[in-house]
GROMACS .gro file of C-alpha atoms in nm:
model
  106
    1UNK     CA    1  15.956   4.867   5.496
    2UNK     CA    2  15.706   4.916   5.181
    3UNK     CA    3  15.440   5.048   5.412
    4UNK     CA    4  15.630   5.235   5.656
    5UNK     CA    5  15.771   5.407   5.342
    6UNK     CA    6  15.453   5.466   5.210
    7UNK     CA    7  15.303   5.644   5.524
    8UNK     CA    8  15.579   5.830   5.538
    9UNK     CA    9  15.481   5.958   5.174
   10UNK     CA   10  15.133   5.912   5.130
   11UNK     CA   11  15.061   6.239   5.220
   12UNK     CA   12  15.345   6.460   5.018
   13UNK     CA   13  15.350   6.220   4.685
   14UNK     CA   14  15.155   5.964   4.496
   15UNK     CA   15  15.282   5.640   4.610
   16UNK     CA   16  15.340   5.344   4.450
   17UNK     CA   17  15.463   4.997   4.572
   18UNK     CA   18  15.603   4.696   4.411
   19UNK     CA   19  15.662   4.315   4.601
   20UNK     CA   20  16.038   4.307   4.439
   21UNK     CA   21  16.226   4.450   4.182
   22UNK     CA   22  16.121   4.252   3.883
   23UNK     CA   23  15.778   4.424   3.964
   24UNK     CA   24  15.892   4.738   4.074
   25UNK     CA   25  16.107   4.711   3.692
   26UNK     CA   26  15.740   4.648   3.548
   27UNK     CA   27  15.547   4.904   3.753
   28UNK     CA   28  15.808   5.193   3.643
   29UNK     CA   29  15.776   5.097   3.276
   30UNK     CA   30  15.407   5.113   3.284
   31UNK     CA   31  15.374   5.417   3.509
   32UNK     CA   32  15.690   5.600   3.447
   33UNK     CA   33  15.749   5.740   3.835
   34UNK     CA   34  15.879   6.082   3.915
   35UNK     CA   35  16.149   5.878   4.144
   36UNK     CA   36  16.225   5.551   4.253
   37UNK     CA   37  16.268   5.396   4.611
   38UNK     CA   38  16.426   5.077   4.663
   39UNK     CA   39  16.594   4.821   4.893
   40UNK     CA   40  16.928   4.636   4.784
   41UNK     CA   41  16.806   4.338   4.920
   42UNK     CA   42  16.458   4.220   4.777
   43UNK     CA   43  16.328   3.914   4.666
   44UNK     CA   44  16.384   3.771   4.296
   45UNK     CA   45  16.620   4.067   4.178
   46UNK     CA   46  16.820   4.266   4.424
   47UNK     CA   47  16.868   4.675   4.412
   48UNK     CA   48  17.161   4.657   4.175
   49UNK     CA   49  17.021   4.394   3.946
   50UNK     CA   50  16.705   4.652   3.951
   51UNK     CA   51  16.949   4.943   3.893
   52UNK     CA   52  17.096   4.780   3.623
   53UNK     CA   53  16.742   4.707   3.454
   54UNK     CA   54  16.594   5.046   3.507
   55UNK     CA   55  16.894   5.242   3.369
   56UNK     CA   56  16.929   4.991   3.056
   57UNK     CA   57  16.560   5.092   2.955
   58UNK     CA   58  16.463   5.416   2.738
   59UNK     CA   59  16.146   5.417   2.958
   60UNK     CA   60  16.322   5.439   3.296
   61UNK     CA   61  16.698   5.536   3.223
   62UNK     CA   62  16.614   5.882   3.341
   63UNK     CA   63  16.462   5.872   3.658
   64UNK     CA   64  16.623   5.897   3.968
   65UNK     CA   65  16.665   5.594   4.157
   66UNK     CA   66  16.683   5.640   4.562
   67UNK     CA   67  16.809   5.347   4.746
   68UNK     CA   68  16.686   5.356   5.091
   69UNK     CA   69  16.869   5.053   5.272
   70UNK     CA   70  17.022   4.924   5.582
   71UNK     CA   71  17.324   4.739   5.370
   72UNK     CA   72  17.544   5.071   5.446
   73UNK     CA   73  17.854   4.975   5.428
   74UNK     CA   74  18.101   5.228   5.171
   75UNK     CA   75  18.125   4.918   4.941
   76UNK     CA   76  17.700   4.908   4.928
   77UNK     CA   77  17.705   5.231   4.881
   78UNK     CA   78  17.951   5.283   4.648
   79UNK     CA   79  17.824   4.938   4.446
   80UNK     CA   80  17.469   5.150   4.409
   81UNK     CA   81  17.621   5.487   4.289
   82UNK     CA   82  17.823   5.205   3.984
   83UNK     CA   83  17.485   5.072   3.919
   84UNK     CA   84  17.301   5.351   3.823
   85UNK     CA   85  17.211   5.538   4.221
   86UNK     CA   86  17.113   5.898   4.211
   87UNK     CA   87  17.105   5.915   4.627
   88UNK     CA   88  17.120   5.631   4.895
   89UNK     CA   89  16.966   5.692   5.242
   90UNK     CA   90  17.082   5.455   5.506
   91UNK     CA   91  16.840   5.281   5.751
   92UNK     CA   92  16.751   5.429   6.005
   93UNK     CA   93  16.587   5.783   5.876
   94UNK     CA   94  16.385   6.003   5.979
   95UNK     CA   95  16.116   6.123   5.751
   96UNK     CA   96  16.245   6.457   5.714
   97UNK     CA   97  16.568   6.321   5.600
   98UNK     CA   98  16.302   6.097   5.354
   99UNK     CA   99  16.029   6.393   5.254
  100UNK     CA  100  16.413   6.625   5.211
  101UNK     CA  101  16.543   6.400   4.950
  102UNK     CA  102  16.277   6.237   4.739
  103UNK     CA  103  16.186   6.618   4.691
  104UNK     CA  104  16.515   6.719   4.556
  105UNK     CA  105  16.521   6.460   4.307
  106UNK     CA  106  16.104   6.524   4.191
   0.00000   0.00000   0.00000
């Protein structure tokens, strides 16, 4: 999912990707993105655990976190907005659904 969301990007944004969320945590501290794209389910530290982390930290507490996942269920969804979600775009997409909304939150 990484890649395909980075191809979809590449071209519009300066991309960024992390293996999980303790390294995507990491990455946004040292980098300090204009938005953040995750999965709820990722290895070592899940999308809400990530949430949690990246709205608990000065360096990160402001930018907008976009979950992009297939777990799209209301409770998911609604678990994401509690955690710290600015938008949550449920699998399948399009990329003009993708390109639409990471550019209303840059």
């Amino acid at each position: 999912m990484r890649e395909l969301l980075e191809s979809m990007l590449a071209a519009e944004f300066e991309v960024v990707t992390a293996a999980n969320g303790a390294d995507g945590v990491r990455l946004a501290k040292e980098r300090r993105p204009t938005v953040i794209l995750m999965d709820l389910v990722m290895p070592s530290q899940d999308g809400f655990s990530t949430c949690q982390v990246l709205r608990s930290s000065l360096e990160t507490e402001d930018v907008p976190v976009i979950v992009v996942s297939g777990q799209n269920d209301e409770a998911h969804r609604t678990r994401a907005f509690q955690e710290g979600a600015d938008d949550f775009i449920a699998k399948p997409f399009t990329r003009a659904e993708l390109l639409a909304r990471v550019a209303a939150k840059v």
